[in-house]
Coordinates of C-alpha atoms in Angstrom, one line a residue:
M130 CA 18.1 -3.6 12.4
S131 CA 19.2 -6.0 9.7
T132 CA 22.0 -4.9 7.3
P133 CA 23.6 -6.8 4.5
P134 CA 26.9 -8.4 5.6
R135 CA 30.1 -7.3 3.9
G136 CA 30.3 -8.6 0.4
K137 CA 26.5 -8.4 -0.3
S138 CA 25.5 -6.1 -3.1
R139 CA 21.7 -6.1 -3.6
L140 CA 20.0 -4.8 -6.7
T141 CA 19.2 -1.1 -6.1
V142 CA 16.0 0.9 -6.8
P143 CA 17.7 2.8 -9.7
Q144 CA 19.0 -0.4 -11.2
F145 CA 15.5 -1.9 -10.9
V146 CA 14.0 1.1 -12.7
S147 CA 16.6 1.0 -15.5
R148 CA 15.5 -2.5 -16.5
K149 CA 12.5 -0.9 -18.3
A150 CA 14.8 1.0 -20.7
D151 CA 17.0 -2.1 -21.1
G152 CA 14.0 -4.1 -22.1
K153 CA 14.9 -6.9 -19.6
K154 CA 11.8 -8.3 -17.9
L155 CA 11.8 -8.1 -14.1
T156 CA 11.1 -11.1 -11.9
V157 CA 9.5 -10.6 -8.5
L158 CA 8.4 -13.3 -5.9
T159 CA 7.2 -13.1 -2.3
A160 CA 9.1 -14.6 0.6
Y161 CA 8.4 -14.6 4.3
D162 CA 11.3 -16.2 6.1
Y163 CA 15.0 -16.8 6.0
P164 CA 15.2 -20.3 4.2
M165 CA 12.8 -19.5 1.4
A166 CA 14.2 -16.0 0.8
S167 CA 17.7 -17.5 0.6
L168 CA 16.5 -20.1 -2.0
V169 CA 14.6 -17.5 -4.1
D170 CA 17.5 -15.1 -4.0
Q171 CA 20.0 -17.7 -5.1
A172 CA 17.8 -18.8 -7.9
G173 CA 18.2 -15.3 -9.4
V174 CA 14.9 -13.3 -8.8
D175 CA 15.3 -9.6 -9.3
A176 CA 13.2 -8.5 -6.3
I177 CA 11.7 -10.2 -3.2
L178 CA 8.4 -8.8 -1.9
V179 CA 7.6 -9.4 1.7
G180 CA 4.0 -9.4 1.0
D181 CA 1.0 -8.9 3.3
T182 CA -0.1 -12.1 1.7
L183 CA 1.6 -13.7 4.7
S184 CA -1.6 -13.0 6.5
M185 CA -3.2 -15.7 4.3
V186 CA -0.4 -18.2 3.2
V187 CA 1.5 -18.1 6.5
Q188 CA -1.0 -17.1 9.2
G189 CA -4.1 -18.8 7.8
H190 CA -6.4 -15.8 7.6
D191 CA -8.9 -15.4 4.7
S192 CA -7.6 -11.9 3.7
T193 CA -4.5 -9.7 4.0
I194 CA -6.2 -7.3 6.4
P195 CA -5.3 -9.0 9.8
V196 CA -1.5 -8.9 9.5
T197 CA 0.1 -6.1 11.6
L198 CA 3.0 -3.7 11.0
D199 CA 5.0 -5.4 13.7
E200 CA 4.4 -8.8 12.1
M201 CA 5.5 -7.5 8.7
I202 CA 8.7 -6.1 10.2
Y203 CA 9.4 -9.4 12.0
H204 CA 9.2 -11.4 8.7
A205 CA 10.9 -8.8 6.6
E206 CA 13.9 -8.7 8.9
M207 CA 14.3 -12.5 8.4
V208 CA 14.0 -12.1 4.6
T209 CA 16.5 -9.3 4.4
R210 CA 19.1 -11.2 6.4
A211 CA 19.0 -14.0 3.9
V212 CA 19.3 -11.9 0.7
S213 CA 22.5 -11.1 -1.1
N214 CA 21.3 -10.1 -4.6
A215 CA 17.7 -9.1 -4.9
L216 CA 16.0 -5.8 -4.2
V217 CA 13.8 -6.3 -1.0
I218 CA 10.4 -4.5 -0.9
V219 CA 8.0 -4.7 2.1
D220 CA 4.2 -4.3 1.9
M221 CA 2.7 -1.6 4.1
P222 CA -0.1 -3.5 5.9
F223 CA -3.6 -2.2 6.3
P224 CA -4.1 0.6 7.5
S225 CA -0.5 1.8 8.0
N226 CA -0.5 4.0 4.9
L227 CA -4.0 5.3 5.5
L228 CA -3.5 7.4 8.6
G229 CA -2.1 10.5 7.0
V230 CA 1.3 11.4 5.5
Y231 CA 3.1 11.8 8.9
E232 CA 2.0 8.4 10.2
A233 CA 2.8 6.7 6.8
I234 CA 6.3 8.1 7.0
R235 CA 6.7 6.9 10.6
N236 CA 5.5 3.4 9.6
A237 CA 7.5 3.1 6.5
G238 CA 10.5 4.5 8.3
R239 CA 10.2 1.8 10.8
I240 CA 10.1 -0.8 8.1
L241 CA 13.4 0.4 6.5
K242 CA 15.2 1.1 9.8
E243 CA 14.2 -2.2 11.5
T244 CA 14.5 -4.6 8.5
G245 CA 17.2 -3.3 6.2
A246 CA 14.8 -3.5 3.2
Q247 CA 15.2 -0.9 0.5
A248 CA 11.6 0.0 -0.4
V249 CA 8.0 -0.3 0.6
K250 CA 4.9 -1.1 -1.4
L251 CA 1.5 0.4 -0.8
E252 CA -1.9 -0.2 -2.3
G253 CA -3.3 2.8 -4.1
G254 CA -3.0 5.3 -7.0
A255 CA -4.6 8.7 -7.2
D256 CA -6.0 8.3 -3.6
Q257 CA -2.5 7.7 -2.2
A258 CA -0.6 10.3 -4.3
E259 CA 0.0 12.6 -1.4
V260 CA 1.3 9.7 0.8
I261 CA 3.5 8.5 -2.0
S262 CA 4.9 11.9 -2.5
G263 CA 5.5 12.4 1.2
L264 CA 7.3 9.1 1.5
V265 CA 9.5 9.7 -1.5
N266 CA 10.4 13.2 -0.2
A267 CA 11.4 11.5 3.0
G268 CA 13.8 9.3 1.1
I269 CA 11.7 6.2 1.1
P270 CA 11.3 4.4 -2.3
V271 CA 7.7 3.4 -3.0
M272 CA 6.2 0.8 -5.3
A273 CA 2.5 1.5 -5.9
H274 CA -0.2 -1.1 -6.4
I275 CA -3.4 -0.5 -8.5
G276 CA -6.2 -2.6 -10.0
L277 CA -7.4 -5.2 -7.6
R278 CA -6.4 -4.1 -4.1
P279 CA -6.7 -7.0 -1.6
Q280 CA -6.8 -4.7 1.4
L281 CA -10.0 -3.2 0.0
V282 CA -11.6 -6.6 -0.7
H283 CA -14.7 -5.7 1.4
Q284 CA -15.2 -2.4 -0.4
M285 CA -14.6 -4.1 -3.8
G286 CA -17.0 -6.9 -3.1
G287 CA -14.5 -9.7 -3.6
Y288 CA -11.4 -10.6 -5.7
R289 CA -12.6 -9.4 -9.1
V290 CA -10.9 -8.2 -12.3
Q291 CA -10.9 -4.4 -12.3
R292 CA -12.2 -3.0 -15.7
D293 CA -12.6 0.7 -15.1
R294 CA -10.0 1.8 -17.7
E295 CA -10.2 5.5 -17.1
R296 CA -9.7 5.0 -13.3
L297 CA -6.8 2.6 -14.0
L298 CA -5.0 5.1 -16.3
H299 CA -5.6 7.9 -13.8
D300 CA -4.3 5.8 -10.9
A301 CA -1.2 4.8 -12.7
K302 CA -0.3 8.3 -13.9
S303 CA -1.0 9.8 -10.5
A304 CA 1.2 7.2 -8.7
A305 CA 4.0 7.8 -11.2
D306 CA 3.7 11.6 -11.0
A307 CA 3.8 11.3 -7.2
G308 CA 7.2 9.6 -7.4
A309 CA 6.6 5.8 -7.3
F310 CA 9.5 3.9 -8.8
S311 CA 7.3 1.1 -10.0
I312 CA 3.6 0.0 -10.0
V313 CA 2.0 -3.4 -9.5
L314 CA -1.0 -4.0 -11.8
E315 CA -3.2 -6.7 -10.4
C316 CA -6.1 -8.4 -12.1
I317 CA -6.7 -5.9 -14.9
P318 CA -7.4 -6.6 -18.6
Q319 CA -4.1 -7.2 -20.5
D320 CA -4.8 -4.4 -23.1
D321 CA -5.2 -1.9 -20.3
A322 CA -2.0 -3.1 -18.7
A323 CA -0.2 -2.8 -22.0
E324 CA -1.4 0.8 -22.4
I325 CA -0.3 1.7 -18.9
T326 CA 3.1 0.1 -19.5
K327 CA 3.6 2.0 -22.7
M328 CA 2.4 5.3 -21.0
L329 CA 4.8 5.2 -18.0
D330 CA 8.5 5.7 -17.7
I331 CA 8.7 3.4 -14.6
P332 CA 8.3 -0.4 -14.6
T333 CA 5.0 -2.1 -14.3
I334 CA 4.9 -5.4 -12.5
G335 CA 1.9 -7.6 -13.5
I336 CA 0.0 -10.1 -11.6
G337 CA -3.0 -11.3 -13.6
A338 CA -2.3 -8.4 -16.1
G339 CA -0.8 -10.1 -19.1
K340 CA 2.6 -10.4 -20.6
Q341 CA 3.1 -6.8 -21.8
C342 CA 4.0 -5.6 -18.3
D343 CA 7.7 -4.9 -17.6
G344 CA 7.8 -7.7 -15.1
Q345 CA 5.8 -10.3 -13.2
V346 CA 5.2 -11.1 -9.6
L347 CA 3.6 -14.2 -8.0
V348 CA 3.1 -15.4 -4.4
L349 CA 5.8 -18.0 -3.9
N350 CA 3.5 -20.4 -2.0
D351 CA 1.1 -20.3 -5.0
M352 CA 3.7 -21.0 -7.7
I353 CA 5.4 -23.8 -5.9
G354 CA 2.2 -25.6 -5.1
L355 CA 2.2 -25.0 -1.4
T356 CA -1.2 -23.2 -1.2
E357 CA -4.2 -25.2 0.0
G358 CA -7.5 -24.7 -1.8
H359 CA -8.3 -22.2 -4.5
V360 CA -5.4 -21.0 -6.6
P361 CA -6.0 -17.8 -8.7
K362 CA -6.3 -18.1 -12.5
F363 CA -3.2 -16.0 -13.1
V364 CA -1.0 -18.5 -11.2
K365 CA 1.2 -21.1 -12.9
Q366 CA 2.3 -23.8 -10.5
Y367 CA 5.9 -24.8 -11.4
T368 CA 6.1 -27.6 -8.9
N369 CA 4.1 -29.2 -6.1
V370 CA 5.9 -28.8 -2.8
R371 CA 2.7 -29.7 -0.8
E372 CA 2.6 -33.1 -2.4
S373 CA 6.3 -33.7 -1.9
V374 CA 6.2 -32.8 1.8
T375 CA 3.1 -34.9 2.4
D376 CA 4.7 -37.9 0.8
A377 CA 7.9 -37.4 2.8
V378 CA 6.0 -37.2 6.1
R379 CA 3.9 -40.2 5.3
Q380 CA 7.0 -42.2 4.5
F381 CA 8.6 -41.1 7.7
C382 CA 5.6 -42.2 9.7
E383 CA 5.5 -45.6 8.0
E384 CA 9.3 -46.2 8.5
V385 CA 9.1 -45.3 12.2
Q386 CA 6.1 -47.7 12.7
S387 CA 7.9 -50.5 10.8
G388 CA 11.2 -50.0 12.6
E389 CA 13.1 -49.1 9.4
F390 CA 13.9 -45.7 10.7
P391 CA 16.3 -45.0 12.3
G392 CA 18.6 -47.4 10.6
P393 CA 22.4 -48.2 11.1
S394 CA 23.4 -45.0 9.3
Q395 CA 21.3 -42.8 11.6
S396 CA 22.5 -44.5 14.8
F397 CA 25.6 -44.3 17.0
R398 CA 27.8 -46.9 18.7

């Protein structure tokens, strides 16, 4: 189990929730290992999500479905060990929250016990209300996730904007009533996201849901330009790490071939 060393004081779930009333926008990014989590935490993000997106951006799969619970725990433990300030939330991978309330509690309990994270996130709204309630009653904080649900990509027919307003409102209210402390709104019309945000007393975290949400989340690899291939419309790339790394490796190869590296300052007498 990973626990914060003495002196660490991470943002708590109640503090995260209180930001809605304070009117201060919440910032959330994913991380999957110690060095990146440390950098993101030091830069001042409010929460770090150990997302099941690691299935795609770390493991190279074409969906989030293949990643396992043990793999999520492995990565989350590294992330939590690096973090001093941010709230750490871990995705429940498919199908760990879909096997009944008892198994969901067992699986979420493992995440908290073995990683030191403070909360879990699960995809679902009204259909997961009983599970959310069970987890919360067991003392496990839950962030819900409605709209586009990547774990259901096959059922949804692809990664599409979700426009069923009545279902979105019902899912949001059901998750909040069940005890979720926050809700991710993914790929929904911004007007619907604004209405949900105004309707709920808990923070909404948008990803492709407009600026009226109480906060925003992005996949770190997408926003720093590390992702290869298609980048979603809702992503803003703030830098291009992929290009920087490629240039550095290319320069290394050239200097080794030319004999420039290692030079006197990298050699011993």
